[in-house]
PDB file of C-alpha atoms in Angstrom:
ATOM      1  CA  MET A   1       0.000   0.000   0.000  1.00 37.00           C
ATOM      2  CA  ALA A   2       1.376   3.407  -0.894  1.00 38.00           C
ATOM      3  CA  ILE A   3       0.234   6.967  -1.066  1.00 38.00           C
ATOM      4  CA  GLY A   4       0.715   8.496  -4.477  1.00 40.00           C
ATOM      5  CA  CYS A   5      -0.833   9.590  -7.729  1.00 42.00           C
ATOM      6  CA  PHE A   6      -2.074   7.579 -10.665  1.00 45.00           C
ATOM      7  CA  PRO A   7      -0.976   8.430 -14.205  1.00 45.00           C
ATOM      8  CA  ARG A   8      -3.392   9.902 -16.685  1.00 44.00           C
ATOM      9  CA  SER A   9      -4.767   7.598 -19.332  1.00 46.00           C
ATOM     10  CA  PRO A  10      -2.424   7.360 -22.307  1.00 47.00           C
ATOM     11  CA  ALA A  11      -3.635   9.286 -25.344  1.00 49.00           C
ATOM     12  CA  GLY A  12      -6.087   7.289 -27.424  1.00 50.00           C
ATOM     13  CA  THR A  13      -7.051   4.783 -24.715  1.00 48.00           C
ATOM     14  CA  GLY A  14     -10.454   6.306 -24.089  1.00 50.00           C
ATOM     15  CA  GLY A  15      -9.910   6.717 -20.358  1.00 50.00           C
ATOM     16  CA  PHE A  16      -9.246   3.018 -19.704  1.00 51.00           C
ATOM     17  CA  ILE A  17      -7.412   3.720 -16.442  1.00 63.00           C
ATOM     18  CA  VAL A  18     -10.311   5.810 -15.110  1.00 68.00           C
ATOM     19  CA  ALA A  19     -13.039   3.405 -16.239  1.00 71.00           C
ATOM     20  CA  SER A  20     -11.340   0.396 -14.685  1.00 85.00           C
ATOM     21  CA  MET A  21     -10.249   2.038 -11.428  1.00 91.00           C
ATOM     22  CA  ARG A  22     -12.267   1.112  -8.353  1.00 95.00           C
ATOM     23  CA  ILE A  23     -12.418   3.655  -5.531  1.00 96.00           C
ATOM     24  CA  ALA A  24     -14.054   3.289  -2.125  1.00 97.00           C
ATOM     25  CA  VAL A  25     -15.189   6.290  -0.108  1.00 98.00           C
ATOM     26  CA  LEU A  26     -15.749   5.557   3.572  1.00 97.00           C
ATOM     27  CA  GLY A  27     -17.835   8.353   5.039  1.00 97.00           C
ATOM     28  CA  THR A  28     -20.548   9.979   2.945  1.00 97.00           C
ATOM     29  CA  GLY A  29     -21.315  13.030   5.006  1.00 95.00           C
ATOM     30  CA  VAL A  30     -20.993  16.672   4.013  1.00 94.00           C
ATOM     31  CA  MET A  31     -17.596  16.180   2.353  1.00 94.00           C
ATOM     32  CA  GLY A  32     -17.643  12.502   1.361  1.00 96.00           C
ATOM     33  CA  THR A  33     -20.857  12.656  -0.663  1.00 97.00           C
ATOM     34  CA  PRO A  34     -19.691  15.382  -3.073  1.00 96.00           C
ATOM     35  CA  LEU A  35     -16.329  13.628  -3.376  1.00 96.00           C
ATOM     36  CA  ALA A  36     -18.005  10.335  -4.321  1.00 97.00           C
ATOM     37  CA  ARG A  37     -20.382  12.156  -6.684  1.00 97.00           C
ATOM     38  CA  ASN A  38     -17.468  13.847  -8.485  1.00 95.00           C
ATOM     39  CA  LEU A  39     -15.622  10.537  -8.816  1.00 95.00           C
ATOM     40  CA  LEU A  40     -18.744   8.930 -10.299  1.00 95.00           C
ATOM     41  CA  GLY A  41     -19.120  11.850 -12.712  1.00 93.00           C
ATOM     42  CA  ALA A  42     -15.520  11.374 -13.829  1.00 92.00           C
ATOM     43  CA  GLY A  43     -16.245   7.743 -14.722  1.00 92.00           C
ATOM     44  CA  PHE A  44     -14.685   5.896 -11.791  1.00 94.00           C
ATOM     45  CA  GLN A  45     -16.248   2.774 -10.272  1.00 96.00           C
ATOM     46  CA  VAL A  46     -17.179   3.953  -6.782  1.00 97.00           C
ATOM     47  CA  ARG A  47     -18.049   1.945  -3.686  1.00 98.00           C
ATOM     48  CA  VAL A  48     -19.391   3.869  -0.684  1.00 98.00           C
ATOM     49  CA  TRP A  49     -20.038   3.129   2.976  1.00 98.00           C
ATOM     50  CA  ASN A  50     -21.354   5.205   5.829  1.00 97.00           C
ATOM     51  CA  ARG A  51     -22.111   4.121   9.388  1.00 94.00           C
ATOM     52  CA  THR A  52     -25.545   5.656   8.827  1.00 95.00           C
ATOM     53  CA  ARG A  53     -26.463   3.770   5.663  1.00 96.00           C
ATOM     54  CA  HIS A  54     -29.266   6.098   4.556  1.00 96.00           C
ATOM     55  CA  LYS A  55     -26.683   8.845   3.980  1.00 96.00           C
ATOM     56  CA  ALA A  56     -24.899   6.661   1.405  1.00 98.00           C
ATOM     57  CA  GLU A  57     -27.972   5.274  -0.351  1.00 98.00           C
ATOM     58  CA  PRO A  58     -28.719   8.298  -2.603  1.00 98.00           C
ATOM     59  CA  LEU A  59     -25.373   7.663  -4.331  1.00 98.00           C
ATOM     60  CA  ALA A  60     -26.666   4.289  -5.582  1.00 98.00           C
ATOM     61  CA  ALA A  61     -28.974   6.142  -8.002  1.00 98.00           C
ATOM     62  CA  GLU A  62     -25.866   7.783  -9.445  1.00 97.00           C
ATOM     63  CA  GLY A  63     -24.073   4.463  -9.941  1.00 97.00           C
ATOM     64  CA  ALA A  64     -22.259   3.854  -6.646  1.00 98.00           C
ATOM     65  CA  TYR A  65     -22.235   0.465  -4.959  1.00 98.00           C
ATOM     66  CA  VAL A  66     -23.465   0.948  -1.375  1.00 98.00           C
ATOM     67  CA  ALA A  67     -21.511  -1.452   0.800  1.00 97.00           C
ATOM     68  CA  ASP A  68     -22.803  -3.141   3.934  1.00 95.00           C
ATOM     69  CA  SER A  69     -19.503  -2.697   5.778  1.00 94.00           C
ATOM     70  CA  PRO A  70     -16.219  -0.821   5.410  1.00 95.00           C
ATOM     71  CA  ALA A  71     -14.486  -4.121   4.558  1.00 94.00           C
ATOM     72  CA  ASP A  72     -17.062  -4.801   1.838  1.00 95.00           C
ATOM     73  CA  ALA A  73     -16.426  -1.335   0.374  1.00 96.00           C
ATOM     74  CA  ALA A  74     -12.641  -1.793   0.454  1.00 94.00           C
ATOM     75  CA  SER A  75     -12.588  -5.253  -1.068  1.00 93.00           C
ATOM     76  CA  GLY A  76     -10.726  -5.185  -4.377  1.00 92.00           C
ATOM     77  CA  VAL A  77     -10.381  -1.418  -4.717  1.00 95.00           C
ATOM     78  CA  HIS A  78      -7.393   0.455  -6.107  1.00 93.00           C
ATOM     79  CA  VAL A  79      -7.951   3.532  -3.931  1.00 93.00           C
ATOM     80  CA  LEU A  80      -9.528   3.847  -0.489  1.00 94.00           C
ATOM     81  CA  VAL A  81     -10.567   7.282   0.767  1.00 95.00           C
ATOM     82  CA  THR A  82     -11.499   7.787   4.412  1.00 94.00           C
ATOM     83  CA  MET A  83     -13.537  10.923   5.104  1.00 95.00           C
ATOM     84  CA  LEU A  84     -14.719  10.259   8.645  1.00 95.00           C
ATOM     85  CA  ALA A  85     -15.583  12.285  11.740  1.00 93.00           C
ATOM     86  CA  ASP A  86     -12.333  12.036  13.692  1.00 93.00           C
ATOM     87  CA  GLY A  87      -9.271   9.924  14.511  1.00 91.00           C
ATOM     88  CA  PRO A  88     -11.095   7.381  16.667  1.00 92.00           C
ATOM     89  CA  ALA A  89     -13.643   6.860  13.862  1.00 93.00           C
ATOM     90  CA  VAL A  90     -10.846   6.214  11.352  1.00 91.00           C
ATOM     91  CA  GLU A  91      -9.128   3.752  13.674  1.00 88.00           C
ATOM     92  CA  ALA A  92     -12.350   1.893  14.469  1.00 89.00           C
ATOM     93  CA  THR A  93     -13.402   1.772  10.821  1.00 91.00           C
ATOM     94  CA  MET A  94     -10.058   0.503   9.553  1.00 88.00           C
ATOM     95  CA  THR A  95      -9.560  -2.139  12.224  1.00 83.00           C
ATOM     96  CA  ALA A  96     -13.101  -3.339  13.006  1.00 76.00           C
ATOM     97  CA  GLY A  97     -15.299  -5.484  10.817  1.00 57.00           C
ATOM     98  CA  HIS A  98     -18.195  -3.041  10.627  1.00 50.00           C
ATOM     99  CA  GLY A  99     -18.610   0.440  11.780  1.00 48.00           C
ATOM    100  CA  ALA A 100     -16.907   3.287  13.396  1.00 46.00           C
ATOM    101  CA  GLU A 101     -17.267   4.655  16.824  1.00 43.00           C
ATOM    102  CA  SER A 102     -16.730   8.361  16.966  1.00 42.00           C
ATOM    103  CA  ALA A 103     -15.440  10.132  20.024  1.00 42.00           C
ATOM    104  CA  GLU A 104     -17.880  12.919  19.145  1.00 43.00           C
ATOM    105  CA  SER A 105     -21.000  10.841  18.544  1.00 42.00           C
ATOM    106  CA  GLY A 106     -20.326   7.826  20.759  1.00 43.00           C
ATOM    107  CA  THR A 107     -22.231   5.645  18.309  1.00 41.00           C
ATOM    108  CA  SER A 108     -21.082   2.451  16.706  1.00 42.00           C
ATOM    109  CA  ALA A 109     -22.335  -0.039  14.150  1.00 44.00           C
ATOM    110  CA  GLU A 110     -22.473  -3.684  15.170  1.00 43.00           C
ATOM    111  CA  SER A 111     -19.554  -5.934  14.315  1.00 45.00           C
ATOM    112  CA  GLY A 112     -19.648  -9.676  14.190  1.00 46.00           C
ATOM    113  CA  PRO A 113     -16.795 -11.649  15.762  1.00 53.00           C
ATOM    114  CA  SER A 114     -15.687 -13.076  12.422  1.00 60.00           C
ATOM    115  CA  ALA A 115     -16.181  -9.927  10.323  1.00 75.00           C
ATOM    116  CA  PRO A 116     -13.056  -8.970   8.340  1.00 84.00           C
ATOM    117  CA  SER A 117     -11.358  -5.628   8.851  1.00 85.00           C
ATOM    118  CA  VAL A 118     -10.732  -3.078   6.112  1.00 89.00           C
ATOM    119  CA  LEU A 119      -7.003  -3.716   6.432  1.00 82.00           C
ATOM    120  CA  SER A 120      -7.506  -7.425   5.788  1.00 82.00           C
ATOM    121  CA  THR A 121      -9.584  -6.893   2.623  1.00 86.00           C
ATOM    122  CA  LEU A 122      -7.639  -3.994   1.095  1.00 82.00           C
ATOM    123  CA  PRO A 123      -5.367  -5.200  -1.717  1.00 83.00           C
ATOM    124  CA  PRO A 124      -1.638  -4.815  -0.899  1.00 80.00           C
ATOM    125  CA  ASP A 125      -1.068  -2.410  -3.808  1.00 82.00           C
ATOM    126  CA  ALA A 126      -4.022  -0.162  -2.944  1.00 86.00           C
ATOM    127  CA  VAL A 127      -3.615   3.505  -2.112  1.00 86.00           C
ATOM    128  CA  TRP A 128      -5.208   4.741   1.129  1.00 87.00           C
ATOM    129  CA  ILE A 129      -5.968   8.459   1.123  1.00 88.00           C
ATOM    130  CA  GLN A 130      -6.866   9.457   4.666  1.00 87.00           C
ATOM    131  CA  MET A 131      -8.788  12.748   4.321  1.00 89.00           C
ATOM    132  CA  SER A 132     -10.531  12.871   7.695  1.00 89.00           C
ATOM    133  CA  THR A 133      -9.688  15.761   9.968  1.00 84.00           C
ATOM    134  CA  VAL A 134      -7.689  13.946  12.617  1.00 84.00           C
ATOM    135  CA  GLY A 135      -5.054  16.399  13.837  1.00 79.00           C
ATOM    136  CA  VAL A 136      -1.354  15.856  14.309  1.00 76.00           C
ATOM    137  CA  GLN A 137      -1.689  13.385  17.211  1.00 79.00           C
ATOM    138  CA  TRP A 138      -3.972  11.021  15.288  1.00 80.00           C
ATOM    139  CA  ALA A 139      -2.070  11.400  12.032  1.00 73.00           C
ATOM    140  CA  GLY A 140       1.005  10.106  13.833  1.00 71.00           C
ATOM    141  CA  ARG A 141      -0.971   7.353  15.500  1.00 75.00           C
ATOM    142  CA  LEU A 142      -2.651   6.115  12.292  1.00 73.00           C
ATOM    143  CA  GLY A 143       0.477   6.044  10.114  1.00 64.00           C
ATOM    144  CA  PRO A 144       2.678   3.507  11.928  1.00 55.00           C
ATOM    145  CA  TRP A 145       0.122   0.725  12.485  1.00 54.00           C
ATOM    146  CA  PRO A 146       2.076  -2.541  12.384  1.00 50.00           C
ATOM    147  CA  ALA A 147      -0.459  -4.035   9.966  1.00 49.00           C
ATOM    148  CA  ILE A 148       0.397  -1.466   7.317  1.00 49.00           C
ATOM    149  CA  ALA A 149       3.684   0.138   8.293  1.00 46.00           C
ATOM    150  CA  SER A 150       5.857  -2.334   6.412  1.00 45.00           C
ATOM    151  CA  ALA A 151       3.818  -2.046   3.218  1.00 46.00           C
ATOM    152  CA  MET A 152       2.969   1.645   3.247  1.00 50.00           C
ATOM    153  CA  SER A 153       4.794   4.881   2.865  1.00 53.00           C
ATOM    154  CA  THR A 154       3.218   8.000   4.301  1.00 55.00           C
ATOM    155  CA  ARG A 155       3.524  11.633   3.470  1.00 58.00           C
ATOM    156  CA  PRO A 156       1.897  14.364   5.563  1.00 57.00           C
ATOM    157  CA  CYS A 157      -0.172  16.693   3.404  1.00 59.00           C
ATOM    158  CA  PRO A 158      -1.700  19.223   5.779  1.00 56.00           C
ATOM    159  CA  ALA A 159      -4.162  21.732   4.351  1.00 54.00           C
ATOM    160  CA  ALA A 160      -2.650  24.281   6.711  1.00 53.00           C
ATOM    161  CA  PRO A 161       0.627  23.959   8.630  1.00 51.00           C
ATOM    162  CA  ASP A 162      -0.129  22.551  12.072  1.00 53.00           C
ATOM    163  CA  PRO A 163       2.232  22.858  13.807  1.00 53.00           C
ATOM    164  CA  PRO A 164       3.897  25.615  11.740  1.00 54.00           C
ATOM    165  CA  ASN A 165       6.998  23.495  11.015  1.00 50.00           C
ATOM    166  CA  THR A 166       4.999  20.646   9.413  1.00 48.00           C
ATOM    167  CA  GLU A 167       6.274  19.963   5.910  1.00 52.00           C
ATOM    168  CA  SER A 168       3.697  20.299   3.140  1.00 49.00           C
ATOM    169  CA  CYS A 169       3.321  18.021   0.128  1.00 47.00           C
TER     170      CYS A 169
END
């Protein structure tokens, strides 16, 4: 797993790279829904999941696959985007079989004992783009997980320097 950019489709291929690329968006709230909608409009295959399913369901009419769990959404994708409430929600979503518990909301979706985690279903060459607002503490905590640290390179890309000496992309 690496963080990076995908090349544009070679001239004359009719957008083959875009049409065949599968992207999952975990979190279809105020920011995740427009992101997923724009990806669908650009021709990507999009899989969506939200802990409150009814927030993801309108995207099905636009061509998105609405997954029953984060692991279901992540299965077989090239790119995984997390756009969740906070750091604890990202951690819970990536490591649990179903659902995210948010420090803000205190809610959680049910998880079965044998449910796979997102990390176990994400292909090894997938790109994880963590776009949730998690702050410096959680960014540091999420990056070095043993399950992904050996297969993933990270690069901080803050929207605004926080702290001021943080290197930008």
